[in-house]
PDB file of C-alpha atoms and ligand atoms in Angstrom:
ATOM      1  CA  UNK A 946      -5.548   3.026   6.097  1.00 93.00           C
ATOM      2  CA  UNK A 947      -4.647   0.634   3.175  1.00 97.00           C
ATOM      3  CA  UNK A 948      -2.788  -2.656   4.557  1.00 97.00           C
ATOM      4  CA  UNK A 949      -1.471  -5.297   2.899  1.00 98.00           C
ATOM      5  CA  UNK A 950      -1.088  -8.438   6.125  1.00 98.00           C
ATOM      6  CA  UNK A 951       1.483 -10.935   4.772  1.00 98.00           C
ATOM      7  CA  UNK A 952       2.575 -13.830   6.241  1.00 98.00           C
ATOM      8  CA  UNK A 953       2.219 -18.145   5.648  1.00 98.00           C
ATOM      9  CA  UNK A 954      -0.960 -19.715   6.218  1.00 97.00           C
ATOM     10  CA  UNK A 955      -1.685 -19.582   9.888  1.00 96.00           C
ATOM     11  CA  UNK A 956      -0.594 -17.165  10.346  1.00 97.00           C
ATOM     12  CA  UNK A 957      -3.133 -15.594  12.138  1.00 95.00           C
ATOM     13  CA  UNK A 958      -4.225 -12.534   8.786  1.00 96.00           C
ATOM     14  CA  UNK A 959      -8.241 -13.447   8.647  1.00 93.00           C
ATOM     15  CA  UNK A 960      -8.832 -13.165  12.900  1.00 92.00           C
ATOM     16  CA  UNK A 961      -6.148 -10.100  12.569  1.00 96.00           C
ATOM     17  CA  UNK A 962      -8.252  -8.598   9.861  1.00 96.00           C
ATOM     18  CA  UNK A 963     -11.849  -9.188  11.658  1.00 93.00           C
ATOM     19  CA  UNK A 964     -10.936  -7.656  14.555  1.00 94.00           C
ATOM     20  CA  UNK A 965      -8.926  -4.621  12.317  1.00 96.00           C
ATOM     21  CA  UNK A 966     -12.483  -4.106  10.001  1.00 96.00           C
ATOM     22  CA  UNK A 967     -14.568  -3.941  12.721  1.00 95.00           C
ATOM     23  CA  UNK A 968     -12.336  -1.377  14.587  1.00 94.00           C
ATOM     24  CA  UNK A 969     -11.437   0.737  11.638  1.00 94.00           C
ATOM     25  CA  UNK A 970     -14.380   0.360   9.646  1.00 96.00           C
ATOM     26  CA  UNK A 971     -13.028  -0.773   6.472  1.00 97.00           C
ATOM     27  CA  UNK A 972     -13.718  -3.725   4.340  1.00 98.00           C
ATOM     28  CA  UNK A 973     -11.561  -7.093   4.840  1.00 97.00           C
ATOM     29  CA  UNK A 974     -10.794  -8.252   1.161  1.00 98.00           C
ATOM     30  CA  UNK A 975      -9.825 -12.252   1.784  1.00 97.00           C
ATOM     31  CA  UNK A 976      -9.471 -13.784  -1.791  1.00 97.00           C
ATOM     32  CA  UNK A 977      -9.167 -17.066   0.191  1.00 95.00           C
ATOM     33  CA  UNK A 978     -12.735 -16.702   1.434  1.00 93.00           C
ATOM     34  CA  UNK A 979     -14.266 -14.797  -1.835  1.00 95.00           C
ATOM     35  CA  UNK A 980     -12.047 -18.546  -3.697  1.00 96.00           C
ATOM     36  CA  UNK A 981     -14.115 -20.199  -1.069  1.00 93.00           C
ATOM     37  CA  UNK A 982     -18.001 -18.179  -1.715  1.00 92.00           C
ATOM     38  CA  UNK A 983     -17.585 -18.689  -5.314  1.00 94.00           C
ATOM     39  CA  UNK A 984     -16.749 -22.616  -4.790  1.00 93.00           C
ATOM     40  CA  UNK A 985     -19.687 -23.120  -2.631  1.00 90.00           C
ATOM     41  CA  UNK A 986     -21.961 -21.167  -4.844  1.00 93.00           C
ATOM     42  CA  UNK A 987     -20.478 -23.167  -7.929  1.00 92.00           C
ATOM     43  CA  UNK A 988     -19.360 -20.117  -9.653  1.00 90.00           C
ATOM     44  CA  UNK A 989     -17.344 -21.253 -12.626  1.00 90.00           C
ATOM     45  CA  UNK A 990     -14.801 -19.242 -11.345  1.00 90.00           C
ATOM     46  CA  UNK A 991     -14.680 -21.279  -8.068  1.00 92.00           C
ATOM     47  CA  UNK A 992     -14.871 -24.374 -10.527  1.00 91.00           C
ATOM     48  CA  UNK A 993     -11.502 -23.142 -11.968  1.00 90.00           C
ATOM     49  CA  UNK A 994     -10.022 -22.459  -8.467  1.00 95.00           C
ATOM     50  CA  UNK A 995     -11.491 -25.594  -6.998  1.00 94.00           C
ATOM     51  CA  UNK A 996      -8.735 -28.223  -8.208  1.00 93.00           C
ATOM     52  CA  UNK A 997      -5.669 -25.532  -7.367  1.00 96.00           C
ATOM     53  CA  UNK A 998      -7.110 -25.023  -3.495  1.00 96.00           C
ATOM     54  CA  UNK A 999      -7.873 -28.576  -2.638  1.00 93.00           C
ATOM     55  CA  UNK A1000      -3.905 -28.813  -3.567  1.00 93.00           C
ATOM     56  CA  UNK A1001      -2.898 -25.787  -0.880  1.00 95.00           C
ATOM     57  CA  UNK A1002      -1.531 -24.637  -5.156  1.00 97.00           C
ATOM     58  CA  UNK A1003      -2.011 -20.852  -5.769  1.00 98.00           C
ATOM     59  CA  UNK A1004      -4.781 -19.742  -8.186  1.00 97.00           C
ATOM     60  CA  UNK A1005      -3.541 -18.548 -10.976  1.00 97.00           C
ATOM     61  CA  UNK A1006      -2.241 -14.388 -10.743  1.00 97.00           C
ATOM     62  CA  UNK A1007      -4.653 -13.265 -13.880  1.00 95.00           C
ATOM     63  CA  UNK A1008      -7.356 -14.792 -11.548  1.00 95.00           C
ATOM     64  CA  UNK A1009      -7.579 -14.048  -8.496  1.00 97.00           C
ATOM     65  CA  UNK A1010      -5.429  -9.876  -9.789  1.00 96.00           C
ATOM     66  CA  UNK A1011      -9.332  -9.774 -11.640  1.00 94.00           C
ATOM     67  CA  UNK A1012     -11.012 -10.390  -7.877  1.00 94.00           C
ATOM     68  CA  UNK A1013      -9.140  -8.326  -6.264  1.00 96.00           C
ATOM     69  CA  UNK A1014      -8.788  -5.813  -9.313  1.00 94.00           C
ATOM     70  CA  UNK A1015     -13.065  -5.462  -9.300  1.00 93.00           C
ATOM     71  CA  UNK A1016     -13.519  -5.641  -5.647  1.00 95.00           C
ATOM     72  CA  UNK A1017     -11.573  -2.451  -4.895  1.00 95.00           C
ATOM     73  CA  UNK A1018     -13.350  -0.704  -7.168  1.00 93.00           C
ATOM     74  CA  UNK A1019     -16.162  -0.864  -5.008  1.00 95.00           C
ATOM     75  CA  UNK A1020     -17.204   2.342  -3.392  1.00 95.00           C
ATOM     76  CA  UNK A1021     -16.298   0.809   0.229  1.00 96.00           C
ATOM     77  CA  UNK A1022     -12.656   1.092  -0.182  1.00 96.00           C
ATOM     78  CA  UNK A1023     -11.938   4.512  -0.834  1.00 93.00           C
ATOM     79  CA  UNK A1024     -11.907   5.016   2.867  1.00 92.00           C
ATOM     80  CA  UNK A1025      -9.244   1.985   2.657  1.00 96.00           C
ATOM     81  CA  UNK A1026      -8.793  -1.730   3.139  1.00 98.00           C
ATOM     82  CA  UNK A1027      -7.431  -4.777   4.253  1.00 98.00           C
ATOM     83  CA  UNK A1028      -6.226  -7.320   1.991  1.00 98.00           C
ATOM     84  CA  UNK A1029      -5.801 -10.607   3.207  1.00 98.00           C
ATOM     85  CA  UNK A1030      -4.027 -13.108   1.339  1.00 97.00           C
ATOM     86  CA  UNK A1031      -3.295 -11.389  -1.205  1.00 98.00           C
ATOM     87  CA  UNK A1032      -0.810 -10.569  -3.127  1.00 98.00           C
ATOM     88  CA  UNK A1033       0.695 -13.806  -3.196  1.00 98.00           C
ATOM     89  CA  UNK A1034       3.580 -13.749  -5.781  1.00 98.00           C
ATOM     90  CA  UNK A1035       5.366 -10.751  -6.911  1.00 98.00           C
ATOM     91  CA  UNK A1036       3.700 -10.834 -10.516  1.00 98.00           C
ATOM     92  CA  UNK A1037       0.309 -10.363  -8.108  1.00 98.00           C
ATOM     93  CA  UNK A1038       2.420  -7.375  -6.718  1.00 98.00           C
ATOM     94  CA  UNK A1039       2.952  -5.882  -9.344  1.00 98.00           C
ATOM     95  CA  UNK A1040       0.547  -5.996 -11.176  1.00 97.00           C
ATOM     96  CA  UNK A1041      -1.301  -4.782  -7.911  1.00 97.00           C
ATOM     97  CA  UNK A1042       0.562  -1.579  -7.897  1.00 96.00           C
ATOM     98  CA  UNK A1043       0.036  -0.769 -11.316  1.00 96.00           C
ATOM     99  CA  UNK A1044      -3.273  -0.683 -10.864  1.00 94.00           C
ATOM    100  CA  UNK A1045      -3.442   1.593  -7.990  1.00 95.00           C
ATOM    101  CA  UNK A1046      -0.482   3.621  -9.440  1.00 94.00           C
ATOM    102  CA  UNK A1047      -3.577   4.552 -12.552  1.00 92.00           C
ATOM    103  CA  UNK A1048      -6.114   6.275  -9.269  1.00 91.00           C
ATOM    104  CA  UNK A1049      -3.116   7.478  -8.103  1.00 92.00           C
ATOM    105  CA  UNK A1050      -3.607   5.576  -4.656  1.00 94.00           C
ATOM    106  CA  UNK A1051      -1.126   3.319  -2.831  1.00 95.00           C
ATOM    107  CA  UNK A1052      -0.513   1.085  -0.161  1.00 97.00           C
ATOM    108  CA  UNK A1053      -0.015   2.845   3.364  1.00 95.00           C
ATOM    109  CA  UNK A1054       1.269  -0.330   5.310  1.00 96.00           C
ATOM    110  CA  UNK A1055       2.434  -4.017   4.618  1.00 98.00           C
ATOM    111  CA  UNK A1056       2.200  -5.777   8.219  1.00 98.00           C
ATOM    112  CA  UNK A1057       4.492  -9.264   7.678  1.00 98.00           C
ATOM    113  CA  UNK A1058       3.426 -11.736  11.097  1.00 98.00           C
ATOM    114  CA  UNK A1059       6.681 -13.548  10.846  1.00 98.00           C
ATOM    115  CA  UNK A1060       5.937 -17.087  12.212  1.00 98.00           C
ATOM    116  CA  UNK A1061       7.216 -20.328  12.708  1.00 98.00           C
ATOM    117  CA  UNK A1062       6.236 -23.453  11.368  1.00 96.00           C
ATOM    118  CA  UNK A1063       4.986 -25.105  14.279  1.00 97.00           C
ATOM    119  CA  UNK A1064       2.565 -23.116  15.785  1.00 97.00           C
ATOM    120  CA  UNK A1065       1.246 -22.615  11.302  1.00 97.00           C
ATOM    121  CA  UNK A1066       0.355 -25.948  11.596  1.00 98.00           C
ATOM    122  CA  UNK A1067      -0.683 -26.864  14.749  1.00 97.00           C
ATOM    123  CA  UNK A1068      -3.260 -23.762  13.942  1.00 97.00           C
ATOM    124  CA  UNK A1069      -4.537 -24.952  10.730  1.00 97.00           C
ATOM    125  CA  UNK A1070      -4.869 -28.543  11.324  1.00 98.00           C
ATOM    126  CA  UNK A1071      -6.951 -27.740  13.817  1.00 97.00           C
ATOM    127  CA  UNK A1072      -8.884 -25.584  13.202  1.00 96.00           C
ATOM    128  CA  UNK A1073     -12.427 -26.639  12.463  1.00 96.00           C
ATOM    129  CA  UNK A1074     -15.348 -23.514  10.480  1.00 94.00           C
ATOM    130  CA  UNK A1075     -18.893 -23.942  10.983  1.00 95.00           C
ATOM    131  CA  UNK A1076     -20.369 -24.382   7.624  1.00 92.00           C
ATOM    132  CA  UNK A1077     -23.219 -22.311   8.238  1.00 91.00           C
ATOM    133  CA  UNK A1078     -22.158 -18.784   9.982  1.00 90.00           C
ATOM    134  CA  UNK A1079     -17.956 -19.087   9.240  1.00 87.00           C
ATOM    135  CA  UNK A1080     -17.017 -19.115  12.914  1.00 89.00           C
ATOM    136  CA  UNK A1081     -13.388 -20.068  13.101  1.00 89.00           C
ATOM    137  CA  UNK A1082     -12.823 -22.843  16.073  1.00 93.00           C
ATOM    138  CA  UNK A1083     -10.047 -24.585  17.325  1.00 94.00           C
ATOM    139  CA  UNK A1084     -10.130 -28.216  18.763  1.00 95.00           C
ATOM    140  CA  UNK A1085      -7.311 -27.366  21.490  1.00 93.00           C
ATOM    141  CA  UNK A1086      -7.716 -23.370  21.707  1.00 89.00           C
ATOM    142  CA  UNK A1087     -11.183 -22.295  21.069  1.00 90.00           C
ATOM    143  CA  UNK A1088     -13.142 -25.593  21.151  1.00 95.00           C
ATOM    144  CA  UNK A1089     -16.844 -25.192  20.825  1.00 97.00           C
ATOM    145  CA  UNK A1090     -18.941 -26.003  23.881  1.00 97.00           C
ATOM    146  CA  UNK A1091     -20.251 -29.458  22.299  1.00 96.00           C
ATOM    147  CA  UNK A1092     -17.414 -31.016  20.289  1.00 94.00           C
ATOM    148  CA  UNK A1093     -18.902 -30.728  16.138  1.00 96.00           C
ATOM    149  CA  UNK A1094     -21.347 -27.977  16.751  1.00 97.00           C
ATOM    150  CA  UNK A1095     -21.085 -24.179  16.372  1.00 98.00           C
ATOM    151  CA  UNK A1096     -21.925 -22.364  19.577  1.00 97.00           C
ATOM    152  CA  UNK A1097     -23.066 -19.249  17.978  1.00 95.00           C
ATOM    153  CA  UNK A1098     -25.954 -20.606  15.539  1.00 97.00           C
ATOM    154  CA  UNK A1099     -25.701 -24.322  15.668  1.00 97.00           C
ATOM    155  CA  UNK A1100     -24.703 -25.347  12.637  1.00 97.00           C
ATOM    156  CA  UNK A1101     -21.829 -27.707  11.500  1.00 98.00           C
ATOM    157  CA  UNK A1102     -18.431 -27.711  11.826  1.00 98.00           C
ATOM    158  CA  UNK A1103     -15.574 -28.462   9.905  1.00 96.00           C
ATOM    159  CA  UNK A1104     -12.317 -29.490   8.909  1.00 96.00           C
ATOM    160  CA  UNK A1105     -11.534 -27.442   5.731  1.00 92.00           C
ATOM    161  CA  UNK A1106      -9.781 -29.859   2.701  1.00 92.00           C
ATOM    162  CA  UNK A1107      -6.986 -27.544   2.415  1.00 94.00           C
ATOM    163  CA  UNK A1108      -6.535 -27.943   6.595  1.00 96.00           C
ATOM    164  CA  UNK A1109      -5.211 -32.034   6.445  1.00 96.00           C
ATOM    165  CA  UNK A1110      -1.639 -32.089   7.094  1.00 95.00           C
ATOM    166  CA  UNK A1111      -0.384 -32.609   3.990  1.00 96.00           C
ATOM    167  CA  UNK A1112      -1.754 -30.473   2.093  1.00 96.00           C
ATOM    168  CA  UNK A1113      -0.750 -28.127   4.913  1.00 97.00           C
ATOM    169  CA  UNK A1114       2.613 -28.950   4.133  1.00 97.00           C
ATOM    170  CA  UNK A1115       1.840 -27.820   0.506  1.00 97.00           C
ATOM    171  CA  UNK A1116       0.771 -25.001   1.284  1.00 97.00           C
ATOM    172  CA  UNK A1117       3.377 -24.099   3.716  1.00 98.00           C
ATOM    173  CA  UNK A1118       6.239 -25.308   0.544  1.00 98.00           C
ATOM    174  CA  UNK A1119       4.655 -22.695  -1.744  1.00 98.00           C
ATOM    175  CA  UNK A1120       4.537 -20.106   0.392  1.00 98.00           C
ATOM    176  CA  UNK A1121       8.313 -20.446   1.250  1.00 98.00           C
ATOM    177  CA  UNK A1122       8.550 -21.117  -2.676  1.00 98.00           C
ATOM    178  CA  UNK A1123       6.033 -18.594  -3.785  1.00 98.00           C
ATOM    179  CA  UNK A1124       5.118 -15.265  -1.149  1.00 98.00           C
ATOM    180  CA  UNK A1125       8.150 -15.297   1.533  1.00 98.00           C
ATOM    181  CA  UNK A1126       9.917 -12.762  -1.816  1.00 98.00           C
ATOM    182  CA  UNK A1127       7.294 -10.436  -0.879  1.00 98.00           C
ATOM    183  CA  UNK A1128       8.905  -9.368   2.042  1.00 98.00           C
ATOM    184  CA  UNK A1129      12.119  -8.060   0.419  1.00 98.00           C
ATOM    185  CA  UNK A1130       9.785  -6.451  -2.307  1.00 98.00           C
ATOM    186  CA  UNK A1131       7.706  -4.295   0.069  1.00 98.00           C
ATOM    187  CA  UNK A1132      10.871  -3.795   2.174  1.00 97.00           C
ATOM    188  CA  UNK A1133      12.549  -2.396  -0.400  1.00 97.00           C
ATOM    189  CA  UNK A1134       9.169   0.432  -1.148  1.00 94.00           C
ATOM    190  CA  UNK A1135      10.373   0.814   3.045  1.00 95.00           C
ATOM    191  CA  UNK A1136       6.512   0.056   3.721  1.00 96.00           C
ATOM    192  CA  UNK A1137       7.078  -3.257   5.216  1.00 98.00           C
ATOM    193  CA  UNK A1138       6.757  -3.815   9.325  1.00 97.00           C
ATOM    194  CA  UNK A1139       7.617  -7.195  10.913  1.00 98.00           C
ATOM    195  CA  UNK A1140       5.178  -8.696  14.018  1.00 98.00           C
ATOM    196  CA  UNK A1141       5.119 -12.079  15.784  1.00 98.00           C
ATOM    197  CA  UNK A1142       2.374 -14.768  14.203  1.00 98.00           C
ATOM    198  CA  UNK A1143       2.821 -16.296  17.114  1.00 97.00           C
ATOM    199  CA  UNK A1144       1.408 -14.435  19.760  1.00 97.00           C
ATOM    200  CA  UNK A1145      -2.334 -14.832  20.823  1.00 93.00           C
ATOM    201  CA  UNK A1146      -4.821 -12.913  19.450  1.00 92.00           C
ATOM    202  CA  UNK A1147      -5.777 -10.081  21.427  1.00 94.00           C
ATOM    203  CA  UNK A1148      -1.603  -9.547  22.458  1.00 97.00           C
ATOM    204  CA  UNK A1149      -0.485  -9.426  18.092  1.00 97.00           C
ATOM    205  CA  UNK A1150      -4.052  -6.899  18.026  1.00 96.00           C
ATOM    206  CA  UNK A1151      -2.103  -4.617  21.058  1.00 97.00           C
ATOM    207  CA  UNK A1152       0.833  -4.817  18.638  1.00 97.00           C
ATOM    208  CA  UNK A1153      -1.248  -3.616  15.863  1.00 97.00           C
ATOM    209  CA  UNK A1154      -2.544  -0.811  17.585  1.00 94.00           C
ATOM    210  CA  UNK A1155       0.186   0.509  19.897  1.00 95.00           C
ATOM    211  CA  UNK A1156       2.219   0.594  16.071  1.00 95.00           C
ATOM    212  CA  UNK A1157      -0.744   2.587  13.733  1.00 93.00           C
ATOM    213  CA  UNK A1158      -0.620   5.279  16.875  1.00 92.00           C
ATOM    214  CA  UNK A1159       3.072   5.273  16.259  1.00 91.00           C
ATOM    215  CA  UNK A1160       3.341   5.712  12.997  1.00 87.00           C
ATOM    216  CA  UNK A1161       0.157   8.143  12.833  1.00 81.00           C
ATOM    217  CA  UNK A1162      -1.996   5.558  10.455  1.00 78.00           C
ATOM    218  CA  UNK A1163      -5.086   5.445  11.633  1.00 68.00           C
TER     219      UNK A1163
HETATM  220  P1  AMP B2680      -6.322 -18.611   1.992  1.00 71.49           P
HETATM  221  O1  AMP B2680      -7.671 -18.939   3.089  1.00 71.49           O
HETATM  222  O2  AMP B2680      -5.387 -17.244   1.673  1.00 71.49           O
HETATM  223  O3  AMP B2680      -5.674 -19.603   3.086  1.00 71.49           O
HETATM  224  O4  AMP B2680      -6.342 -19.828   0.514  1.00 71.49           O
HETATM  225  C1  AMP B2680      -6.850 -20.498   0.408  1.00 71.49           C
HETATM  226  C2  AMP B2680      -6.910 -20.960  -1.003  1.00 71.49           C
HETATM  227  O5  AMP B2680      -7.012 -20.117  -1.904  1.00 71.49           O
HETATM  228  C3  AMP B2680      -5.209 -20.452  -0.881  1.00 71.49           C
HETATM  229  O6  AMP B2680      -4.153 -21.797  -1.242  1.00 71.49           O
HETATM  230  C4  AMP B2680      -5.147 -21.042  -2.413  1.00 71.49           C
HETATM  231  O7  AMP B2680      -5.282 -22.151  -2.902  1.00 71.49           O
HETATM  232  C5  AMP B2680      -5.973 -20.219  -3.041  1.00 71.49           C
HETATM  233  N1  AMP B2680      -5.862 -18.515  -2.841  1.00 71.49           N
HETATM  234  C6  AMP B2680      -6.087 -17.759  -2.304  1.00 71.49           C
HETATM  235  N2  AMP B2680      -5.624 -16.253  -2.256  1.00 71.49           N
HETATM  236  C7  AMP B2680      -5.258 -16.253  -3.119  1.00 71.49           C
HETATM  237  C8  AMP B2680      -4.002 -15.562  -4.352  1.00 71.49           C
HETATM  238  N3  AMP B2680      -3.538 -14.428  -3.762  1.00 71.49           N
HETATM  239  N4  AMP B2680      -3.066 -15.890  -5.216  1.00 71.49           N
HETATM  240  C9  AMP B2680      -3.391 -17.379  -5.421  1.00 71.49           C
HETATM  241  N5  AMP B2680      -3.986 -18.247  -4.728  1.00 71.49           N
HETATM  242  C10 AMP B2680      -4.626 -17.660  -3.707  1.00 71.49           C
END
């Protein structure tokens, strides 16, 4: 199963990816996670990407296309994968199509998580992440037992620098201008399915498994 999860930041793509990745035993490939990891470890790639990420702007296409092309060469992608946060521009989608064509492969399904701005803003500005294990919390919806401390590992919780309100608003603007055109790009190729990103985690997961069953994808 080769999937793309498309939708604004805060749509729940990352959360659903984690669940789907476990259920279907296919890797979750998040360009945001890969870039954040490079920033953390001080790699050249991270240094280049950080200034864009902190402002909520997109990292240049050639950088992310290179990351994904390398990642898809890994053997663990043979059975399928979930692309989360990639592609984010029409150029990236075209480059992905080209790369897959050369290896006679293609994407099975693009899931578009249609999400209201209100939900996205509320989820992102309230998100807190564990510095040690990366587990995600939400100040209202999924609060830790002890404020600021991870229930799982005792690590310190922090707010991603791009989850502050001003940057979130810019990320949503960037999404509308540069990523939303992918909805019609994939609708034209007949592989787009729309689901509601406003649903809760379990509800949306049920919608997705019903959809896979109906389409005989999994
Ligand atoms: P995310 O965790 O998916 O919200 O990504 C965090 C940030 O990483 C984005 O705001 C961008 O700066 C950068 N990023 C992640 N994926 C891409 C992509 N496909 N193209 C360009 N920039 C990206």
